Coordinates of C-alpha atoms and ligand atoms in Angstrom, one line a residue:
M1 CA -14.9 -25.0 12.8
G2 CA -17.1 -25.8 9.9
K3 CA -20.4 -27.6 10.3
F4 CA -19.0 -30.6 8.5
K5 CA -15.6 -32.2 8.5
Y6 CA -13.5 -29.5 6.8
S7 CA -13.7 -25.8 7.4
L8 CA -12.7 -22.7 5.5
P9 CA -9.1 -21.6 6.0
R10 CA -8.9 -18.7 8.5
G11 CA -9.1 -15.3 6.8
T12 CA -10.7 -16.6 3.6
H13 CA -14.3 -16.7 2.4
D14 CA -16.5 -18.3 -0.2
I15 CA -18.2 -16.1 -2.8
Y16 CA -21.6 -17.5 -3.7
P17 CA -24.9 -16.3 -5.2
G18 CA -27.2 -14.5 -2.8
A19 CA -24.9 -14.4 0.2
D20 CA -26.1 -12.0 3.0
G21 CA -22.8 -10.1 3.3
W22 CA -22.5 -8.3 -0.1
E23 CA -18.8 -8.9 -0.1
H24 CA -19.6 -12.6 -0.4
D25 CA -22.3 -12.4 -3.1
S26 CA -21.1 -13.6 -6.5
I27 CA -23.9 -11.8 -8.3
R28 CA -22.7 -8.4 -7.0
W29 CA -19.1 -9.4 -7.7
N30 CA -20.0 -10.1 -11.3
V31 CA -21.6 -6.7 -11.6
L32 CA -18.6 -5.0 -10.2
E33 CA -16.3 -6.9 -12.6
E34 CA -18.4 -5.7 -15.5
I35 CA -18.2 -2.1 -14.3
W36 CA -14.5 -2.4 -13.8
R37 CA -13.9 -3.9 -17.3
D38 CA -16.0 -1.1 -18.8
V39 CA -14.1 1.6 -17.0
C40 CA -10.8 0.0 -18.2
R41 CA -12.2 0.0 -21.8
I42 CA -13.2 3.7 -21.5
Y43 CA -9.7 4.6 -20.2
G44 CA -7.8 2.4 -22.7
Y45 CA -6.4 -0.3 -20.4
H46 CA -6.0 -3.9 -21.5
E47 CA -6.0 -7.0 -19.3
I48 CA -3.0 -8.8 -18.1
R49 CA -3.1 -12.1 -16.2
T50 CA -0.1 -13.3 -14.4
P51 CA 0.6 -16.4 -12.3
M52 CA -0.7 -16.4 -8.7
F53 CA 2.7 -17.3 -7.5
E54 CA 6.1 -15.9 -8.4
S55 CA 9.7 -16.4 -7.2
T56 CA 10.0 -15.1 -3.6
D57 CA 13.0 -12.9 -4.6
L58 CA 10.8 -10.9 -6.9
F59 CA 8.6 -9.7 -4.0
K60 CA 11.5 -9.2 -1.7
R61 CA 13.3 -7.1 -4.3
S62 CA 10.3 -5.0 -5.3
I63 CA 8.1 -4.5 -2.1
G64 CA 11.2 -4.1 0.0
D65 CA 13.0 -6.1 2.8
G66 CA 11.9 -3.8 5.6
T67 CA 8.2 -3.9 4.9
D68 CA 5.5 -5.7 6.9
I69 CA 4.4 -7.6 3.8
V70 CA 7.8 -9.1 3.2
N71 CA 8.7 -9.6 6.9
K72 CA 5.5 -11.0 8.2
E73 CA 2.8 -11.6 5.7
M74 CA 4.0 -13.7 2.8
Y75 CA 2.7 -17.1 1.9
T76 CA 6.1 -18.6 1.0
F77 CA 6.7 -22.2 0.2
E78 CA 9.2 -24.5 -1.4
D79 CA 7.9 -26.4 -4.4
L80 CA 8.9 -30.0 -5.1
G81 CA 11.8 -28.8 -7.2
G82 CA 13.2 -26.9 -4.2
R83 CA 12.3 -23.4 -5.6
S84 CA 11.1 -20.7 -3.1
L85 CA 7.8 -19.4 -4.4
T86 CA 5.4 -16.9 -2.9
L87 CA 1.6 -16.4 -3.4
R88 CA 1.4 -12.9 -4.7
P89 CA 0.7 -10.4 -1.9
E90 CA 0.2 -7.5 -4.4
G91 CA -0.1 -6.9 -8.1
T92 CA 2.6 -4.6 -9.3
A93 CA 5.7 -6.9 -9.0
G94 CA 4.2 -9.7 -11.1
V95 CA 2.9 -7.3 -13.8
L96 CA 6.3 -5.7 -14.1
R97 CA 8.0 -9.0 -14.2
A98 CA 5.7 -10.0 -17.1
Y99 CA 6.2 -6.6 -18.8
L100 CA 9.9 -7.5 -19.1
D101 CA 9.5 -11.2 -19.7
T102 CA 7.1 -10.9 -22.5
S103 CA 9.0 -8.0 -24.1
L104 CA 5.9 -5.7 -23.8
Y105 CA 8.5 -3.0 -22.9
A106 CA 10.1 -3.3 -26.3
R107 CA 6.9 -2.1 -28.0
G108 CA 7.8 1.4 -26.8
G109 CA 5.3 4.1 -25.9
V110 CA 3.0 3.8 -23.0
T111 CA 1.7 0.4 -21.9
K112 CA -1.6 0.5 -20.0
L113 CA -2.6 -2.7 -18.2
Y114 CA -5.3 -3.7 -15.8
Y115 CA -5.8 -6.8 -13.7
I116 CA -8.3 -8.6 -11.5
N117 CA -6.1 -10.4 -9.0
E118 CA -6.4 -12.6 -5.9
H119 CA -3.8 -11.4 -3.4
F120 CA -2.6 -13.3 -0.3
R121 CA -1.3 -11.8 2.9
Y122 CA -0.9 -13.5 6.3
E123 CA -2.6 -10.7 8.2
R124 CA -4.7 -10.8 11.4
P125 CA -8.2 -11.3 10.0
A126 CA -10.7 -8.5 10.8
A127 CA -13.7 -6.8 9.2
G128 CA -12.5 -5.9 5.7
R129 CA -9.1 -7.6 6.2
Y130 CA -8.7 -11.1 4.8
R131 CA -5.8 -13.5 4.1
Q132 CA -7.0 -13.8 0.5
H133 CA -8.6 -10.7 -1.1
V134 CA -9.2 -9.4 -4.6
Q135 CA -7.9 -6.2 -6.1
F136 CA -8.8 -4.5 -9.3
G137 CA -5.7 -2.6 -10.4
V138 CA -3.8 -0.9 -13.2
E139 CA -0.2 -0.3 -14.1
A140 CA 0.7 2.4 -16.7
L141 CA 4.3 2.1 -17.9
G142 CA 6.6 4.2 -20.0
T143 CA 5.9 7.8 -19.0
D144 CA 6.5 10.2 -16.2
D145 CA 3.9 12.6 -17.5
P146 CA 2.0 14.0 -14.4
A147 CA -1.2 13.9 -16.5
I148 CA -1.2 10.1 -16.3
D149 CA -1.0 10.3 -12.5
A150 CA -4.2 12.3 -12.6
E151 CA -5.7 9.9 -15.2
V152 CA -5.3 6.8 -12.9
I153 CA -6.7 8.7 -9.9
Q154 CA -9.7 9.8 -12.0
M155 CA -10.1 6.2 -13.2
M156 CA -10.3 4.9 -9.7
L157 CA -12.9 7.5 -8.8
A158 CA -14.9 6.7 -12.0
F159 CA -15.1 3.1 -10.9
Y160 CA -16.2 4.0 -7.3
R161 CA -18.8 6.4 -8.7
R162 CA -20.2 3.9 -11.2
A163 CA -20.3 1.2 -8.4
G164 CA -22.3 3.6 -6.3
V165 CA -19.8 4.6 -3.6
T166 CA -21.0 8.1 -2.7
R167 CA -18.7 9.0 0.2
F168 CA -14.9 8.9 0.0
T169 CA -11.8 11.1 0.6
I170 CA -8.9 11.3 -1.8
K171 CA -5.5 11.8 -0.2
V172 CA -2.4 12.6 -2.3
N173 CA 1.2 13.1 -1.4
S174 CA 4.6 13.0 -3.0
V175 CA 7.1 10.6 -1.4
G176 CA 10.0 12.0 -3.5
S177 CA 12.8 9.9 -4.6
T178 CA 15.6 7.8 -3.1
E179 CA 17.7 11.0 -2.8
S180 CA 15.1 13.4 -1.3
R181 CA 13.8 10.6 1.0
A182 CA 17.3 10.0 2.3
A183 CA 17.6 13.7 3.4
Y184 CA 14.0 13.6 4.8
V185 CA 14.6 10.3 6.7
A186 CA 17.7 11.8 8.3
A187 CA 15.7 14.8 9.5
L188 CA 12.8 12.6 10.7
K189 CA 15.1 10.4 12.7
E190 CA 16.8 13.4 14.2
F191 CA 13.4 14.8 15.2
V192 CA 12.1 11.5 16.7
A193 CA 15.3 10.5 18.5
P194 CA 14.7 12.5 21.7
Y195 CA 11.2 10.9 22.0
L196 CA 12.2 7.4 21.0
S197 CA 11.7 6.0 24.5
E198 CA 8.0 6.9 24.3
F199 CA 7.5 4.9 21.1
S200 CA 6.0 1.4 21.0
E201 CA 8.2 -1.6 20.2
E202 CA 6.9 -1.5 16.7
G203 CA 7.7 2.2 16.4
K204 CA 11.2 1.6 17.6
A205 CA 11.7 -1.2 15.1
R206 CA 10.5 1.1 12.3
F207 CA 12.8 3.8 13.5
E208 CA 15.7 1.4 12.9
G209 CA 14.5 -0.6 9.9
N210 CA 12.1 1.6 7.9
P211 CA 11.7 5.1 9.4
L212 CA 9.2 6.4 6.9
R213 CA 6.7 3.8 8.1
M214 CA 6.8 5.5 11.5
L215 CA 4.4 8.0 9.9
D216 CA 1.8 5.2 9.3
T217 CA 1.3 4.5 13.0
K218 CA -2.2 4.4 14.7
N219 CA -0.6 4.8 18.1
E220 CA -2.1 8.1 19.7
R221 CA 1.1 9.0 21.6
E222 CA 3.3 8.5 18.5
L223 CA 0.8 10.5 16.4
A224 CA 0.9 13.4 18.8
I225 CA 4.7 13.5 18.7
L226 CA 4.8 13.1 14.9
A227 CA 2.3 16.0 14.4
N228 CA 5.3 18.3 14.7
A229 CA 7.7 16.2 12.6
P230 CA 9.2 17.7 9.5
K231 CA 7.2 17.0 6.3
L232 CA 8.4 15.0 3.3
T233 CA 7.0 17.6 1.0
E234 CA 9.5 20.1 2.4
Y235 CA 12.4 18.0 1.2
L236 CA 11.3 17.4 -2.4
L237 CA 13.7 18.1 -5.2
D238 CA 12.7 20.7 -7.8
D239 CA 11.5 18.2 -10.4
E240 CA 9.5 16.3 -7.8
R241 CA 7.9 19.4 -6.5
S242 CA 6.9 20.6 -10.0
H243 CA 5.6 17.1 -10.8
F244 CA 3.4 17.1 -7.7
D245 CA 2.1 20.6 -8.4
A246 CA 1.2 19.5 -11.9
V247 CA -0.6 16.4 -10.7
C248 CA -2.6 18.6 -8.2
G249 CA -3.3 21.0 -11.0
Y250 CA -4.8 18.3 -13.3
L251 CA -6.9 17.0 -10.4
A252 CA -8.2 20.5 -9.7
D253 CA -8.9 21.0 -13.4
A254 CA -10.9 17.7 -13.3
G255 CA -13.0 19.2 -10.5
L256 CA -11.9 16.7 -7.9
S257 CA -11.6 17.7 -4.3
Y258 CA -8.6 16.0 -2.8
E259 CA -6.5 16.5 0.3
V260 CA -2.8 16.8 0.3
D261 CA -1.7 14.6 3.2
P262 CA 2.1 15.1 3.8
Y263 CA 2.2 12.0 6.1
L264 CA 0.6 9.6 3.6
V265 CA 3.1 6.8 3.2
R266 CA 2.2 3.4 1.8
G267 CA 3.3 -0.1 2.7
F268 CA 5.7 -0.6 -0.2
D269 CA 9.3 0.7 -0.6
Y270 CA 9.0 1.1 -4.4
Y271 CA 7.0 4.3 -4.6
T272 CA 8.5 7.5 -5.9
K273 CA 6.8 10.9 -6.4
T274 CA 3.0 10.6 -6.4
A275 CA 1.3 8.4 -3.7
F276 CA -2.4 8.4 -3.2
E277 CA -5.1 6.6 -1.3
V278 CA -8.9 6.7 -1.4
Q279 CA -10.6 6.2 2.0
S280 CA -14.2 5.6 3.0
P281 CA -15.9 6.6 6.3
D282 CA -18.1 3.5 5.9
L283 CA -15.4 0.9 6.4
G284 CA -14.5 1.2 10.1
A285 CA -10.8 0.6 11.1
Q286 CA -9.8 -0.7 7.6
N287 CA -10.8 2.5 5.9
A288 CA -8.6 2.3 2.8
L289 CA -10.7 1.5 -0.3
G290 CA -7.7 1.6 -2.6
G291 CA -4.4 3.2 -3.2
G292 CA -1.4 3.5 -5.4
G293 CA 1.5 5.5 -6.6
R294 CA 4.3 6.1 -9.0
Y295 CA 7.4 3.8 -9.1
N296 CA 10.0 5.3 -11.4
K297 CA 12.9 3.0 -10.4
L298 CA 11.2 -0.3 -10.1
V299 CA 11.5 -1.6 -13.6
E300 CA 15.2 -0.9 -13.5
D301 CA 15.5 -2.5 -10.1
L302 CA 14.0 -5.7 -11.6
G303 CA 16.7 -5.7 -14.4
G304 CA 14.8 -3.8 -17.1
P305 CA 15.5 -0.6 -18.9
P306 CA 14.8 2.7 -17.0
T307 CA 11.0 2.9 -17.3
P308 CA 8.7 5.2 -15.2
G309 CA 5.4 3.8 -14.1
I310 CA 2.4 4.3 -11.9
G311 CA -0.4 2.1 -10.7
F312 CA -3.1 1.4 -8.1
G313 CA -5.0 -1.4 -6.4
M314 CA -8.5 -1.3 -5.1
G315 CA -9.9 -3.9 -2.7
V316 CA -13.1 -5.3 -4.1
E317 CA -14.4 -6.8 -0.8
R318 CA -14.2 -3.3 0.7
V319 CA -16.2 -1.7 -2.1
L320 CA -19.0 -4.2 -1.4
I321 CA -18.8 -3.6 2.4
A322 CA -18.9 0.2 1.9
L323 CA -21.9 -0.2 -0.5
Q324 CA -23.8 -2.4 2.0
Q325 CA -23.1 0.1 4.8
L326 CA -24.3 2.9 2.6
G327 CA -27.4 1.0 1.7
V328 CA -26.6 1.7 -2.0
D329 CA -27.3 -1.3 -4.2
M330 CA -26.0 -1.5 -7.8
P331 CA -28.4 -2.5 -10.5
L332 CA -28.5 -6.3 -10.3
P333 CA -29.0 -8.5 -13.4
P334 CA -32.6 -9.3 -14.2
G335 CA -34.2 -12.7 -13.8
P336 CA -34.8 -15.0 -16.8
T337 CA -37.2 -14.0 -19.5
A338 CA -39.2 -17.2 -19.1
F339 CA -39.8 -19.8 -16.5
V340 CA -41.4 -23.0 -17.8
V341 CA -44.0 -24.6 -15.5
T342 CA -45.5 -28.0 -16.3
L343 CA -48.0 -30.5 -15.0
G344 CA -48.0 -34.1 -16.1
D345 CA -45.6 -36.2 -18.1
S346 CA -46.5 -35.1 -21.7
A347 CA -46.5 -31.5 -20.6
K348 CA -43.1 -32.0 -19.1
K349 CA -41.8 -33.4 -22.4
A350 CA -43.2 -30.5 -24.3
G351 CA -41.9 -28.0 -21.7
I352 CA -38.4 -29.4 -21.9
K353 CA -38.5 -29.1 -25.7
L354 CA -39.8 -25.5 -25.4
L355 CA -37.0 -24.7 -22.9
S356 CA -34.3 -25.8 -25.2
D357 CA -35.8 -24.0 -28.2
L358 CA -35.9 -20.8 -26.1
R359 CA -32.3 -21.2 -25.0
A360 CA -31.2 -22.0 -28.5
A361 CA -32.7 -18.6 -29.6
G362 CA -30.6 -16.9 -26.9
I363 CA -33.6 -16.3 -24.5
A364 CA -32.8 -16.9 -20.8
A365 CA -35.2 -19.6 -19.7
E366 CA -35.5 -21.7 -16.5
I367 CA -37.5 -24.7 -15.3
E368 CA -37.7 -26.4 -12.0
Y369 CA -36.6 -30.0 -12.1
G370 CA -37.8 -32.6 -9.6
G371 CA -41.5 -32.8 -10.4
R372 CA -42.9 -30.6 -7.6
S373 CA -46.4 -29.3 -7.6
M374 CA -47.6 -26.6 -9.9
K375 CA -47.9 -24.2 -7.0
A376 CA -44.3 -24.9 -5.9
Q377 CA -43.1 -24.3 -9.5
M378 CA -45.0 -21.0 -9.7
R379 CA -43.4 -19.9 -6.4
S380 CA -40.0 -20.7 -7.9
A381 CA -40.9 -18.8 -11.1
N382 CA -41.7 -15.8 -8.8
D383 CA -38.5 -16.2 -6.8
S384 CA -36.4 -16.3 -10.0
K385 CA -37.8 -12.9 -11.0
A386 CA -38.8 -14.3 -14.4
K387 CA -40.8 -11.9 -16.7
Y388 CA -43.1 -14.7 -17.9
A389 CA -44.2 -18.0 -16.6
L390 CA -44.9 -20.4 -19.5
I391 CA -47.5 -22.8 -18.1
L392 CA -48.2 -26.2 -19.8
G393 CA -50.8 -28.7 -18.6
E394 CA -52.5 -31.7 -20.3
D395 CA -55.1 -29.4 -21.9
E396 CA -52.4 -27.0 -23.4
V397 CA -50.5 -30.0 -24.8
A398 CA -53.7 -31.3 -26.5
A399 CA -54.4 -27.8 -27.9
G400 CA -50.8 -27.0 -28.9
T401 CA -50.8 -23.9 -26.7
V402 CA -49.0 -22.4 -23.7
Q403 CA -50.5 -20.1 -21.0
V404 CA -48.2 -17.1 -21.0
K405 CA -48.4 -15.4 -17.6
N406 CA -46.9 -11.9 -17.3
M407 CA -45.4 -12.0 -13.8
V408 CA -45.4 -8.3 -13.4
D409 CA -49.1 -7.5 -14.1
S410 CA -50.4 -11.1 -13.7
T411 CA -52.2 -11.0 -17.1
Q412 CA -52.4 -14.3 -18.9
E413 CA -53.1 -15.5 -22.4
A414 CA -52.9 -18.7 -24.5
V415 CA -50.3 -18.6 -27.2
A416 CA -49.6 -21.3 -29.8
I417 CA -46.5 -23.2 -28.8
G418 CA -44.8 -22.6 -32.1
E419 CA -45.1 -18.8 -31.7
I420 CA -43.5 -18.5 -28.2
V421 CA -39.9 -18.1 -29.3
G422 CA -40.8 -15.4 -31.7
R423 CA -42.9 -13.6 -29.2
L424 CA -40.2 -13.6 -26.5
S425 CA -37.3 -12.8 -28.8
Ligands
AMP1 P1 -2.4 -2.2 -0.9 O1 -2.0 -3.3 -1.9 O2 -2.0 -2.6 0.5 O3 -2.1 -0.9 -1.2 O4 -4.0 -2.3 -0.8 C1 -4.8 -1.8 -1.8 C2 -6.2 -2.1 -1.4 O5 -6.5 -3.5 -1.3 C3 -6.5 -1.5 0.0 O6 -6.9 -0.2 -0.1 C4 -7.7 -2.4 0.4 O7 -8.9 -1.9 -0.2 C5 -7.4 -3.7 -0.2 N1 -6.7 -4.6 0.7 C6 -5.4 -4.7 1.1 N2 -5.2 -5.6 2.0 C7 -6.3 -6.3 2.2 C8 -6.7 -7.4 3.0 N3 -5.9 -8.0 3.7 N4 -8.1 -7.8 2.9 C9 -8.9 -7.1 2.1 N5 -8.6 -6.0 1.4 C10 -7.3 -5.6 1.4

């Protein structure tokens, strides 16, 4: 319940300046967005913005009918025209739909796109798990070159490092192809069948509906049984194995320490070959910072020409939670250059004029409205982290000067009002 009449929908949050929880602080969000856009510039990715909702069929077709997202977590509604629409639960499907719709695919070559997306999933809210969350992500379309698999993984890490995340684990796996997976799934089912009665209801349902997802369990009993299960990597076809070896080679060349996790499977059916996840020990139960993988059949499944692709998504809230846990703050933007403080009516008029002259010259400048005492205004100047307080009283107006107080070393001098903009530029 909110304090007033309406409350926030369950599992959502407001992002506003100076929130105590860093994942709710818009100032830190803005810094992360800047870092993200800069990383994308350095790696040569351009932004794509797609609608927040798409036709329900697009997600069913791409994410897969047997997945938790499609079965239990989608915000699906009928619009007034009777169409079934869904708030996007992930980023890849919409980007690929747009890649085809806008004919980006027809430009040929490799298309490298990034996004900043709100995603919606009807999950049970918990620390680090929301019903609306934001992901920074990329999709690189048009090549199966294993070097680009390593590029996107490095790009993710470049972002985490720049943001200040110092502790993480990189897990990589190959989930093969439809063909190799079919052989593996048969072997996995054969292995699990004698133990099936010991599995949870959810485990049993996965055995029937989406056997690979059995590997993603957190149930201790199931994990103990599965520890001896066959591994997907043993079933890879030659091309898949050499692709995976090449990816691992590039990662090693880049000096990255990564773990091969043969049981890493992700919550989407569309992955082929490379799958990866970055985990943080500072996140508690929801320990995934971000993840992604290759999807070489997806463009074709959506009606396009055969086009290999790879991408990832990183949860932004979780980066901020991890940073707060680590106690590592990113460099926050500075306060304004100037804070204008006035006493009396004529000083206020002169102060407002000075304020607009400063701003017109591109100098960040603030004032406190509401006519509070000079002491209160000086406190606000201090709280704003301004470099200089520009103080105007009746005497200064009469003399055509301003008291310029350096807020760092507390020195103060009188400067002619006409010279202020030049001094602070
Ligand atoms: P996924 O699209 O499931 O691969 O998720 C990619 C990343 O998005 C995860 O590693 C998380 O960091 C983040 N994420 C996924 N689901 C949620 C959620 N419900 N709330 C907050 N972050 C999420």
